[in-house]
Coordinates of C-alpha atoms in Angstrom, one line a residue:
X828 CA 8.1 24.4 29.4
X829 CA 5.6 21.5 29.3
X830 CA 5.8 21.2 33.1
X831 CA 5.1 24.9 33.5
X832 CA 2.2 24.7 31.1
X833 CA 0.7 21.8 33.1
X834 CA 1.1 23.7 36.3
X835 CA -0.7 26.7 34.8
X836 CA -3.6 24.5 33.7
X837 CA -3.8 22.9 37.2
X838 CA -3.9 26.4 38.8
X839 CA -6.5 27.5 36.4
X840 CA -8.6 24.4 37.1
X841 CA -8.3 25.1 40.9
X842 CA -9.4 28.7 40.4
X843 CA -12.4 28.0 38.1
X844 CA -13.8 25.1 40.2
X845 CA -13.3 27.0 43.4
X846 CA -15.8 29.5 42.0
X847 CA -18.4 27.0 41.0
X848 CA -18.3 25.1 44.3
X849 CA -18.6 28.3 46.3
X850 CA -22.1 28.6 44.8
X851 CA -23.1 25.5 46.9
X852 CA -21.8 27.0 50.1
X853 CA -25.3 27.7 51.6
X854 CA -27.1 24.8 50.0
X855 CA -28.1 21.7 52.0
X856 CA -27.0 18.4 50.5
X857 CA -29.7 16.7 48.4
X858 CA -31.2 13.3 49.2
X859 CA -29.6 12.0 45.9
X860 CA -26.7 13.1 43.8
X861 CA -24.2 11.7 41.3
X862 CA -23.4 8.7 43.6
X863 CA -27.0 7.5 43.4
X864 CA -27.0 7.7 39.6
X865 CA -23.8 5.6 39.5
X866 CA -25.1 3.1 42.1
X867 CA -28.2 2.5 40.1
X868 CA -26.1 1.5 37.1
X869 CA -23.6 -0.7 39.0
X870 CA -24.9 -4.1 40.1
X871 CA -23.0 -4.2 43.3
X872 CA -22.5 -2.0 46.4
X873 CA -19.9 0.8 45.8
X874 CA -19.2 1.6 49.5
X875 CA -17.4 -1.2 51.2
X876 CA -14.7 -2.1 53.7
X877 CA -13.4 0.4 56.3
X878 CA -11.8 3.1 54.2
X879 CA -13.0 4.7 51.0
X880 CA -11.7 7.6 48.9
X881 CA -13.6 10.1 46.8
X882 CA -11.3 11.8 44.3
X883 CA -12.7 15.2 43.4
X884 CA -15.3 15.6 46.1
X885 CA -16.2 19.2 45.1
X886 CA -18.7 20.6 47.5
X887 CA -18.9 17.2 49.3
X888 CA -22.4 16.1 48.4
X889 CA -21.5 12.6 47.3
X890 CA -19.1 12.3 50.3
X891 CA -22.1 13.1 52.5
X892 CA -24.4 10.6 50.9
X893 CA -21.8 7.8 51.1
X894 CA -20.8 8.6 54.7
X895 CA -24.3 9.1 56.2
X896 CA -25.5 5.8 54.9
X897 CA -22.3 3.8 55.9
X898 CA -21.3 4.8 59.4
X899 CA -18.8 2.0 59.8
X900 CA -16.8 3.2 56.7
X901 CA -14.5 6.2 56.9
X902 CA -14.8 8.3 53.7
X903 CA -12.0 10.6 52.7
X904 CA -13.0 13.4 50.3
X905 CA -10.1 14.8 48.2
X906 CA -10.3 17.9 46.0
X907 CA -7.8 20.3 44.5
X908 CA -10.2 23.3 44.7
X909 CA -11.5 25.5 47.5
X910 CA -14.6 23.3 47.3
X911 CA -13.0 21.5 50.3
X912 CA -14.2 24.3 52.6
X913 CA -17.8 23.8 51.5
X914 CA -17.4 20.0 51.8
X915 CA -15.9 20.3 55.3
X916 CA -18.9 22.4 56.4
X917 CA -21.5 20.1 54.9
X918 CA -19.9 17.0 56.5
X919 CA -19.0 18.6 59.8
X920 CA -21.6 16.5 61.7
X921 CA -20.4 13.2 60.3
X922 CA -17.6 11.6 62.4
X923 CA -16.6 9.2 59.6
X924 CA -15.6 11.9 57.1
X925 CA -12.2 13.5 56.5
X926 CA -11.9 16.2 53.8
X927 CA -8.4 16.8 52.3
X928 CA -7.2 19.4 49.9
X929 CA -4.9 17.8 47.4
X930 CA -4.3 16.5 43.9
X931 CA -5.3 13.3 42.3
X932 CA -1.9 13.2 40.7
X933 CA -0.3 12.9 44.2
X934 CA -2.9 11.4 46.6
X935 CA -1.7 12.0 50.2
X936 CA -2.5 8.4 51.3
X937 CA -0.3 5.3 52.0
X938 CA 0.0 2.6 49.4
X939 CA -2.7 -0.2 49.4
X940 CA -4.8 1.7 52.0
X941 CA -8.2 2.0 50.4
X942 CA -11.0 -0.5 50.1
X943 CA -12.7 1.4 47.3
X944 CA -12.2 4.6 45.3
X945 CA -15.0 6.6 43.8
X946 CA -14.7 9.5 41.4
X947 CA -17.2 11.4 39.3
X948 CA -16.0 13.6 36.4
X949 CA -12.5 14.4 37.6
X950 CA -9.7 12.5 35.8
X951 CA -10.6 13.8 32.4
X952 CA -9.8 17.4 33.7
X953 CA -6.2 16.4 34.7
X954 CA -3.4 17.6 32.4
X955 CA -1.9 14.0 32.7
X956 CA -4.8 11.7 33.5
X957 CA -2.5 8.7 33.5
X958 CA -1.0 10.0 36.8
X959 CA -4.5 9.8 38.3
X960 CA -4.9 6.1 37.2
X961 CA -1.5 5.3 38.5
X962 CA -2.3 6.9 41.9
X963 CA -5.6 5.0 42.1
X964 CA -3.8 1.8 41.5
X965 CA -1.2 2.7 44.1
X966 CA -3.5 3.4 47.0
X967 CA -6.1 0.7 46.4
X968 CA -5.7 -2.6 48.2
X969 CA -5.3 -5.7 46.0
X970 CA -8.7 -7.0 44.8
X971 CA -10.4 -3.7 45.6
X972 CA -12.4 -1.7 43.1
X973 CA -12.5 1.8 41.7
X974 CA -15.7 3.3 40.3
X975 CA -15.3 6.2 37.9
X976 CA -17.3 8.5 35.7
X977 CA -15.5 9.8 32.6
X978 CA -16.5 11.8 29.5
X979 CA -17.0 9.8 26.3
X980 CA -15.7 11.0 23.0
X981 CA -19.1 10.4 21.2
X982 CA -17.3 8.8 18.2
X983 CA -20.5 6.8 17.6
X984 CA -22.7 9.9 17.5
X985 CA -22.0 12.4 14.7
X986 CA -24.1 15.2 16.3
X987 CA -22.5 15.0 19.7
X988 CA -19.1 14.4 18.2
X989 CA -19.3 17.6 16.2
X990 CA -20.6 19.4 19.3
X991 CA -17.6 18.2 21.3
X992 CA -15.2 19.4 18.6
X993 CA -16.9 22.8 18.4
X994 CA -16.9 23.1 22.1
X995 CA -13.1 22.4 22.2
X996 CA -12.5 25.2 19.7
X997 CA -14.8 27.7 21.6
X998 CA -13.1 26.7 24.9
X999 CA -9.8 28.1 23.6
X1000 CA -11.5 31.5 24.0
X1001 CA -13.7 30.9 27.0
X1002 CA -10.9 29.6 29.3
X1003 CA -9.4 33.1 29.0
X1004 CA -12.5 34.8 30.4
X1005 CA -12.4 35.5 34.1
X1006 CA -14.4 32.9 36.0
X1007 CA -17.0 35.2 37.4
X1008 CA -17.8 36.7 34.1
X1009 CA -17.9 33.2 32.4
X1010 CA -20.3 32.0 35.1
X1011 CA -22.6 35.0 34.4
X1012 CA -22.5 34.1 30.7
X1013 CA -23.4 30.5 31.6
X1014 CA -26.4 31.7 33.5
X1015 CA -27.5 33.8 30.5
X1016 CA -26.9 30.9 28.1
X1017 CA -28.7 28.3 30.1
X1018 CA -32.3 29.3 29.1
X1019 CA -31.3 29.5 25.5
X1020 CA -29.7 26.1 25.5
X1021 CA -32.8 24.6 27.2
X1022 CA -35.0 26.1 24.5
X1023 CA -32.8 24.9 21.7
X1024 CA -31.9 21.5 23.1
X1025 CA -33.7 20.6 26.3
X1026 CA -37.3 21.2 25.4
X1027 CA -37.1 19.5 22.0
X1028 CA -35.3 16.6 23.7
X1029 CA -38.1 16.2 26.2
X1030 CA -40.6 16.0 23.3
X1031 CA -38.5 13.5 21.3
X1032 CA -38.2 11.3 24.4
X1033 CA -41.9 10.7 24.5
X1034 CA -42.2 9.0 21.1
X1035 CA -40.6 5.8 20.0
X1036 CA -40.0 7.2 16.5
X1037 CA -37.9 10.1 17.8
X1038 CA -36.3 8.5 20.9
X1039 CA -33.1 8.1 19.0
X1040 CA -32.9 11.9 18.4
X1041 CA -33.5 12.5 22.1
X1042 CA -30.4 10.3 23.0
X1043 CA -28.3 12.3 20.5
X1044 CA -29.3 15.8 21.6
X1045 CA -26.8 17.8 23.6
X1046 CA -28.0 18.9 27.0
X1047 CA -31.0 16.5 26.8
X1048 CA -30.9 16.3 30.6
X1049 CA -32.0 19.9 31.1
X1050 CA -35.0 20.1 33.5
X1051 CA -35.6 23.9 33.9
X1052 CA -34.4 27.2 32.4
X1053 CA -31.4 27.6 34.7
X1054 CA -30.7 23.9 35.4
X1055 CA -27.7 23.6 33.2
X1056 CA -25.8 26.8 34.0
X1057 CA -23.3 24.7 36.0
X1058 CA -22.9 22.2 33.1
X1059 CA -22.3 25.1 30.7
X1060 CA -19.7 26.6 33.0
X1061 CA -18.1 23.2 33.4
X1062 CA -18.1 22.6 29.6
X1063 CA -16.5 26.0 28.7
X1064 CA -14.3 26.8 31.7
X1065 CA -12.2 23.7 32.2
X1066 CA -8.7 24.3 30.9
X1067 CA -8.3 20.5 30.2
X1068 CA -10.9 18.1 28.9
X1069 CA -10.0 14.6 27.8
X1070 CA -12.6 12.3 26.2
X1071 CA -12.4 8.5 25.9
X1072 CA -13.7 5.7 23.8
X1073 CA -14.8 2.5 25.4
X1074 CA -11.8 0.7 23.9
X1075 CA -9.4 3.2 25.3
X1076 CA -10.8 2.9 28.8
X1077 CA -10.5 -0.9 28.7
X1078 CA -6.9 -0.5 27.6
X1079 CA -6.0 2.1 30.3
X1080 CA -7.5 0.1 33.2
X1081 CA -5.7 -3.1 32.0
X1082 CA -2.5 -1.1 31.7
X1083 CA -2.8 0.1 35.3
X1084 CA -3.2 -3.3 36.8
X1085 CA -7.0 -3.8 36.8
X1086 CA -9.1 -6.8 35.9
X1087 CA -12.8 -7.6 35.3
X1088 CA -13.2 -4.1 33.9
X1089 CA -16.8 -3.1 33.3
X1090 CA -18.0 -0.1 31.2
X1091 CA -21.5 1.2 30.8
X1092 CA -22.9 4.3 29.2
X1093 CA -24.6 6.8 31.6
X1094 CA -27.2 8.0 29.1
X1095 CA -28.8 10.7 31.3
X1096 CA -25.7 12.8 31.2
X1097 CA -23.7 11.2 28.4
X1098 CA -20.6 9.5 29.8
X1099 CA -18.9 6.3 30.8
X1100 CA -19.3 4.6 34.1
X1101 CA -16.2 2.4 34.5
X1102 CA -15.2 0.0 37.3
X1103 CA -12.6 -2.6 37.8
X1104 CA -10.6 -4.5 40.4
X1105 CA -7.0 -4.1 41.2
X1106 CA -5.0 -7.2 40.5
X1107 CA -3.6 -9.2 43.4
X1108 CA -0.1 -9.2 42.0

């Protein structure tokens, strides 16, 4: 029964993210995306060696940015959803890109084959995220790094911690709503959330006295009325959402054979940027 439940969650995840990535089908890749946000925070070059893997490439924008700026490195983009078809189209002119449809729980690559692994916002949506860490350790070469973005549990922020708990309760209902209908709701809710959270957060950000409130506000990264519709959909549609404390992530990386683990908070969208190096033995 647990295996069947996990399989159902995986299929629902595929279905729901296939919808959201289809919205990007006719959009050109931006000059900057999540990769650039990560690279600004990490004091070393992410892309290296001759073969890199992006786990959860989605529509392929980060894959595109990494590949177009590093022609000597082959970038493999892996995703479980139909986003791979959008990613393939976007990267069709880059000879150093391969897009593969597959699961992070069973990466279709040989052992010790990758010089680096990059993943933004994926492992926390796996029914068993430990399989993802195990696979990352398996396909990385000894001494090579992984660079990950993962949700934080906000245990140090009472406002966001409460919001996370409430969202988890609401998601028990919203994950039963058909994806297209839920996306429509997300579009309708986006302006409301921007007015309630985004606009006050912008004001709080401007003053030293209220800057702390800005950091604690949910959706403080909103830029326009419909800018967070995808974030709302992601928040309420994902069948699985794990959240991590800093201590937990240190322990997980050490457990799965990594050393020199670094963890920094990505304040702009509230999460952990984590990287470490696979042990040589």
